[in-house]
Amino acid sequence: MPIEDLFRLIKSFSGNLVALTGAGISADSGIPTFRGKDGLWNKYRPEELATPQAFARNPELVWEWYAWRMKLIFDAEPNPAHKALALMEKAGLLKAVITQNVDNLHERAGSRNVIHLHGRIDEMRCTECGEIVRNEKPPEAIPPRCRCGGMMRPNVVWFGEALPERELGRAVQLCSSNNVIVIGTSAVVYPAASLPVYAKNNGYAVIEVNPDATPLTEMADLSLRERAGRAFEKIYAILKEEVSR
Ligand code: OAD
């Protein structure tokens, strides 16, 4: 399908649209995905780096890994897909971005209504008092300490932990009442992977943008086999022109 047709379809929803994004949308910004050939879970073991048990065992190791990822993310730039979603929101074509990503590229591209299902890597949370602190660069002292003296942890969702209730509730509500465009997720991690099903069950359309097929592909009304950065390049250019007029 030509990209112009994808854009026409997006416009035909008249703003009745939300985006669900995964690591693939940030791949074109140079941030590694989790699964697949060069995926993080191919090189690192999640049980050593991304569980509460791993953190209790070796907070320094976990923090070193998160500090490395923070630097990668802070040094990266939003790509045309992040930027197009931000302009779609500005133009009234998109209500919200629901993301599984812990990076801040949607916000840095200009998206305002971003729901982080798996937390944010630019935040840390005190394991004692619960205070949340925003970071503009990776912490220098590892593991970082709260002003109360407690140890800070990355404010992300680890394996075995529940998703933040408020964010998940908003995501379910939005996906039950809007068309959904799913960009760059392998759709194997739940409950995020079940969100498009809410749209489908309520008579809304599901569009997928991914270079590979996923478990969602069969139920999608349209599956565009394309990299996000490429698929949205043209849409971003058109919107940029329209918004600046
Ligand atoms: P995955 O790494 O599982 O999947 C990335 C998806 O992006 C794959 O389907 C790729 O085909 C696709 N992809 C790769 N390059 C792309 C590109 N340039 N444009 C578009 N798509 C591209 O990442 P997620 O689905 O986000 O959880 O993973 C879900 C969760 O698993 C993550 O949030 C993380 C991980 O464990 C937590 O940390 C809790």
Short mmCIF file of C-alpha atoms and ligand atoms in Angstrom, two decimals:
data_model
loop_
_atom_site.label_atom_id
_atom_site.label_comp_id
_atom_site.label_asym_id
_atom_site.label_seq_id
_atom_site.Cartn_x
_atom_site.Cartn_y
_atom_site.Cartn_z
CA MET A 1 0.00 0.00 0.00
CA PRO A 2 1.39 3.42 -0.90
CA ILE A 3 2.12 5.63 2.11
CA GLU A 4 -0.34 8.24 0.78
CA ASP A 5 -3.11 5.65 1.23
CA LEU A 6 -2.01 4.95 4.80
CA PHE A 7 -2.17 8.66 5.51
CA ARG A 8 -5.61 8.91 3.87
CA LEU A 9 -6.80 6.05 6.09
CA ILE A 10 -5.37 7.75 9.19
CA LYS A 11 -7.19 10.95 8.25
CA SER A 12 -10.45 9.07 7.65
CA PHE A 13 -10.56 8.19 11.38
CA SER A 14 -11.09 11.90 12.14
CA GLY A 15 -9.02 11.80 15.31
CA ASN A 16 -10.57 8.55 16.55
CA LEU A 17 -7.12 7.01 16.72
CA VAL A 18 -4.45 6.00 19.25
CA ALA A 19 -0.96 4.62 18.63
CA LEU A 20 0.55 1.64 20.43
CA THR A 21 4.32 1.64 20.08
CA GLY A 22 7.15 -0.75 20.90
CA ALA A 23 10.92 -0.90 20.62
CA GLY A 24 10.76 -1.03 16.80
CA ILE A 25 9.71 2.61 16.54
CA SER A 26 12.97 3.64 18.22
CA ALA A 27 15.11 1.19 16.22
CA ASP A 28 15.49 3.81 13.48
CA SER A 29 16.90 6.15 16.14
CA GLY A 30 19.63 3.59 16.86
CA ILE A 31 18.15 2.12 20.04
CA PRO A 32 18.32 -1.69 20.09
CA THR A 33 15.09 -3.70 20.27
CA PHE A 34 14.69 -6.62 22.69
CA ARG A 35 14.02 -9.58 20.43
CA GLY A 36 15.42 -10.55 17.05
CA LYS A 37 18.98 -10.92 15.83
CA ASP A 38 20.49 -7.82 17.45
CA GLY A 39 17.99 -7.67 20.30
CA LEU A 40 19.07 -6.95 23.87
CA TRP A 41 17.61 -10.25 25.12
CA ASN A 42 19.91 -12.05 22.70
CA LYS A 43 22.98 -10.59 24.38
CA TYR A 44 21.86 -10.13 27.97
CA ARG A 45 19.88 -12.26 30.38
CA PRO A 46 16.74 -10.51 31.61
CA GLU A 47 16.82 -12.49 34.87
CA GLU A 48 20.21 -10.93 35.67
CA LEU A 49 19.28 -7.37 34.75
CA ALA A 50 15.55 -6.76 34.71
CA THR A 51 13.93 -8.41 37.71
CA PRO A 52 13.45 -7.25 41.32
CA GLN A 53 15.51 -10.28 42.39
CA ALA A 54 18.43 -9.26 40.16
CA PHE A 55 18.33 -5.77 41.65
CA ALA A 56 18.27 -7.11 45.21
CA ARG A 57 21.23 -9.38 44.39
CA ASN A 58 23.40 -6.90 42.53
CA PRO A 59 22.12 -3.31 42.33
CA GLU A 60 25.44 -2.06 40.93
CA LEU A 61 25.28 -4.42 37.93
CA VAL A 62 21.66 -3.55 37.21
CA TRP A 63 22.37 0.17 37.51
CA GLU A 64 25.47 -0.06 35.24
CA TRP A 65 23.28 -1.63 32.56
CA TYR A 66 20.53 0.99 32.93
CA ALA A 67 23.09 3.82 32.96
CA TRP A 68 24.48 2.48 29.65
CA ARG A 69 20.98 2.32 28.16
CA MET A 70 20.17 5.80 29.50
CA LYS A 71 23.20 7.22 27.72
CA LEU A 72 22.24 5.49 24.47
CA ILE A 73 18.74 6.91 24.74
CA PHE A 74 19.74 10.42 25.79
CA ASP A 75 22.23 10.59 22.88
CA ALA A 76 19.60 9.38 20.36
CA GLU A 77 17.26 11.62 18.39
CA PRO A 78 13.57 11.10 17.58
CA ASN A 79 13.06 9.80 14.03
CA PRO A 80 10.32 10.70 11.51
CA ALA A 81 7.92 8.16 13.07
CA HIS A 82 8.10 9.79 16.53
CA LYS A 83 7.84 13.22 14.90
CA ALA A 84 4.89 12.27 12.69
CA LEU A 85 2.94 10.97 15.71
CA ALA A 86 3.63 14.26 17.53
CA LEU A 87 2.36 16.27 14.57
CA MET A 88 -0.66 13.96 14.18
CA GLU A 89 -1.58 14.76 17.79
CA LYS A 90 -1.09 18.48 17.14
CA ALA A 91 -3.28 18.26 14.02
CA GLY A 92 -6.07 16.50 15.96
CA LEU A 93 -5.56 13.18 14.15
CA LEU A 94 -4.28 11.21 17.14
CA LYS A 95 -5.49 11.17 20.75
CA ALA A 96 -2.59 9.52 22.51
CA VAL A 97 0.52 7.42 22.23
CA ILE A 98 0.54 4.31 24.39
CA THR A 99 4.10 3.07 24.54
CA GLN A 100 5.90 0.05 25.92
CA ASN A 101 9.14 1.96 25.50
CA VAL A 102 10.98 3.37 28.48
CA ASP A 103 12.74 5.94 26.29
CA ASN A 104 11.61 9.55 26.07
CA LEU A 105 11.72 9.95 22.30
CA HIS A 106 7.96 10.48 21.93
CA GLU A 107 8.09 13.38 24.39
CA ARG A 108 11.23 14.80 22.78
CA ALA A 109 9.50 14.66 19.38
CA GLY A 110 6.70 16.78 20.84
CA SER A 111 3.98 14.26 21.80
CA ARG A 112 2.08 15.46 24.85
CA ASN A 113 -0.32 12.68 25.66
CA VAL A 114 2.05 9.74 26.17
CA ILE A 115 1.15 6.75 28.33
CA HIS A 116 4.18 4.76 29.49
CA LEU A 117 3.04 1.21 30.21
CA HIS A 118 6.50 -0.01 31.23
CA GLY A 119 7.76 3.08 33.04
CA ARG A 120 10.46 5.59 32.09
CA ILE A 121 14.21 5.19 32.03
CA ASP A 122 14.69 8.92 32.66
CA GLU A 123 13.13 8.53 36.10
CA MET A 124 14.33 6.77 39.24
CA ARG A 125 12.26 5.83 42.25
CA CYS A 126 13.30 5.52 45.88
CA THR A 127 12.94 1.97 47.19
CA GLU A 128 12.29 3.42 50.69
CA CYS A 129 10.10 6.52 50.40
CA GLY A 130 8.83 6.14 46.81
CA GLU A 131 9.99 9.60 45.68
CA ILE A 132 10.42 9.87 41.91
CA VAL A 133 13.29 11.92 40.48
CA ARG A 134 13.75 12.85 36.79
CA ASN A 135 17.26 12.45 35.30
CA GLU A 136 18.71 14.42 32.43
CA LYS A 137 21.83 12.27 32.37
CA PRO A 138 22.80 8.90 33.80
CA PRO A 139 23.54 9.03 37.55
CA GLU A 140 27.22 9.46 38.40
CA ALA A 141 27.20 7.58 41.71
CA ILE A 142 25.98 4.03 41.33
CA PRO A 143 23.68 2.97 42.91
CA PRO A 144 22.17 6.46 43.33
CA ARG A 145 20.69 7.42 46.71
CA CYS A 146 17.55 9.35 47.56
CA ARG A 147 17.72 12.39 49.84
CA CYS A 148 16.05 10.16 52.47
CA GLY A 149 19.06 7.83 52.23
CA GLY A 150 17.18 5.01 50.50
CA MET A 151 18.49 3.31 47.37
CA MET A 152 17.06 4.51 44.06
CA ARG A 153 15.94 2.07 41.36
CA PRO A 154 15.11 2.75 37.70
CA ASN A 155 11.41 3.69 37.47
CA VAL A 156 10.66 0.94 34.98
CA VAL A 157 8.57 -2.21 35.08
CA TRP A 158 10.66 -5.34 35.52
CA PHE A 159 9.75 -8.93 34.73
CA GLY A 160 7.37 -10.24 37.38
CA GLU A 161 6.11 -6.74 38.27
CA ALA A 162 2.66 -5.34 37.62
CA LEU A 163 2.10 -2.53 35.14
CA PRO A 164 1.13 0.84 36.64
CA GLU A 165 -2.62 0.57 37.23
CA ARG A 166 -3.63 4.06 36.14
CA GLU A 167 -1.67 3.87 32.86
CA LEU A 168 -3.02 0.43 32.01
CA GLY A 169 -6.58 1.53 32.81
CA ARG A 170 -6.29 4.56 30.51
CA ALA A 171 -4.76 2.40 27.76
CA VAL A 172 -7.60 -0.14 27.95
CA GLN A 173 -10.18 2.62 27.88
CA LEU A 174 -8.55 4.35 24.88
CA CYS A 175 -8.11 1.11 22.92
CA SER A 176 -11.73 0.13 23.58
CA SER A 177 -13.01 3.34 22.01
CA ASN A 178 -10.62 4.13 19.15
CA ASN A 179 -8.92 2.75 16.08
CA VAL A 180 -5.38 1.65 16.91
CA ILE A 181 -2.17 1.93 14.91
CA VAL A 182 0.41 -0.53 16.26
CA ILE A 183 4.01 0.38 15.44
CA GLY A 184 7.15 -1.67 16.07
CA THR A 185 6.12 -4.24 18.64
CA SER A 186 6.54 -8.00 18.50
CA ALA A 187 3.20 -8.19 20.38
CA VAL A 188 4.31 -11.06 22.61
CA VAL A 189 4.42 -9.27 25.96
CA TYR A 190 1.15 -9.06 27.87
CA PRO A 191 -0.96 -7.19 28.79
CA ALA A 192 0.28 -4.63 26.20
CA ALA A 193 -0.12 -7.17 23.37
CA SER A 194 -3.83 -7.59 24.16
CA LEU A 195 -4.65 -3.87 23.79
CA PRO A 196 -5.45 -3.98 20.03
CA VAL A 197 -7.93 -6.78 20.74
CA TYR A 198 -10.05 -4.28 22.70
CA ALA A 199 -10.28 -2.11 19.58
CA LYS A 200 -11.15 -5.05 17.37
CA ASN A 201 -13.82 -6.35 19.78
CA ASN A 202 -15.46 -2.95 19.81
CA GLY A 203 -15.61 -2.65 16.01
CA TYR A 204 -12.56 -0.44 15.52
CA ALA A 205 -9.75 -0.94 13.02
CA VAL A 206 -6.25 -2.15 13.81
CA ILE A 207 -3.37 -1.07 11.59
CA GLU A 208 0.11 -2.50 11.99
CA VAL A 209 3.45 -1.05 10.85
CA ASN A 210 6.29 -3.55 11.23
CA PRO A 211 8.89 -4.98 8.84
CA ASP A 212 8.00 -8.46 10.15
CA ALA A 213 4.78 -10.34 10.77
CA THR A 214 3.62 -10.62 14.40
CA PRO A 215 0.82 -12.46 16.21
CA LEU A 216 -1.31 -9.36 15.52
CA THR A 217 -0.86 -9.44 11.76
CA GLU A 218 -3.76 -11.83 11.11
CA MET A 219 -6.29 -9.75 12.96
CA ALA A 220 -5.02 -6.42 11.59
CA ASP A 221 -7.20 -4.68 9.00
CA LEU A 222 -4.00 -3.47 7.40
CA SER A 223 -0.45 -4.62 8.02
CA LEU A 224 2.24 -2.50 6.44
CA ARG A 225 5.56 -4.38 6.22
CA GLU A 226 7.81 -1.39 6.54
CA ARG A 227 10.23 0.19 8.97
CA ALA A 228 8.59 2.88 11.05
CA GLY A 229 11.07 5.61 10.14
CA ARG A 230 10.49 4.98 6.45
CA ALA A 231 6.72 4.54 6.64
CA PHE A 232 6.30 7.86 8.43
CA GLU A 233 8.91 9.90 6.56
CA LYS A 234 6.44 11.12 3.96
CA ILE A 235 3.58 11.56 6.43
CA TYR A 236 5.88 13.64 8.61
CA ALA A 237 6.89 15.80 5.64
CA ILE A 238 3.26 16.40 4.59
CA LEU A 239 2.14 17.19 8.15
CA LYS A 240 5.08 19.51 8.75
CA GLU A 241 4.05 21.48 5.71
CA GLU A 242 0.37 21.52 6.76
CA VAL A 243 1.07 22.51 10.37
CA SER A 244 3.42 25.35 9.38
CA ARG A 245 0.83 26.85 7.02
P1 OAD B 1 10.61 -6.38 20.67
O1 OAD B 1 12.08 -6.27 20.62
O2 OAD B 1 10.01 -7.61 21.24
O3 OAD B 1 10.02 -6.24 19.21
C1 OAD B 1 10.40 -5.20 18.34
C2 OAD B 1 9.54 -5.24 17.11
O4 OAD B 1 9.89 -4.15 16.30
C3 OAD B 1 9.69 -6.52 16.25
O5 OAD B 1 8.40 -7.00 15.89
C4 OAD B 1 10.44 -6.02 15.01
O6 OAD B 1 10.03 -6.70 13.82
C5 OAD B 1 9.99 -4.57 14.96
N1 OAD B 1 10.94 -3.65 14.30
C6 OAD B 1 12.29 -3.76 14.21
N2 OAD B 1 12.79 -2.70 13.55
C7 OAD B 1 11.74 -1.89 13.25
C8 OAD B 1 11.60 -0.65 12.60
N3 OAD B 1 12.66 0.01 12.13
N4 OAD B 1 10.35 -0.12 12.48
C9 OAD B 1 9.27 -0.78 12.96
N5 OAD B 1 9.34 -1.96 13.58
C10 OAD B 1 10.56 -2.51 13.74
O7 OAD B 1 10.08 -5.05 21.41
P2 OAD B 1 8.67 -4.81 22.12
O8 OAD B 1 7.58 -5.45 21.38
O9 OAD B 1 8.58 -3.35 22.37
O10 OAD B 1 9.48 -4.99 28.42
O11 OAD B 1 8.90 -5.56 23.49
C11 OAD B 1 7.92 -5.51 24.46
C12 OAD B 1 8.54 -5.53 25.83
O12 OAD B 1 9.45 -6.64 25.94
C13 OAD B 1 9.42 -4.34 26.13
O13 OAD B 1 8.71 -3.20 26.55
C14 OAD B 1 10.29 -4.86 27.23
C15 OAD B 1 10.64 -6.21 26.66
O14 OAD B 1 10.98 -7.18 27.58
C16 OAD B 1 9.92 -4.59 29.60
O15 OAD B 1 11.04 -4.14 29.75
C17 OAD B 1 8.93 -4.74 30.70
#
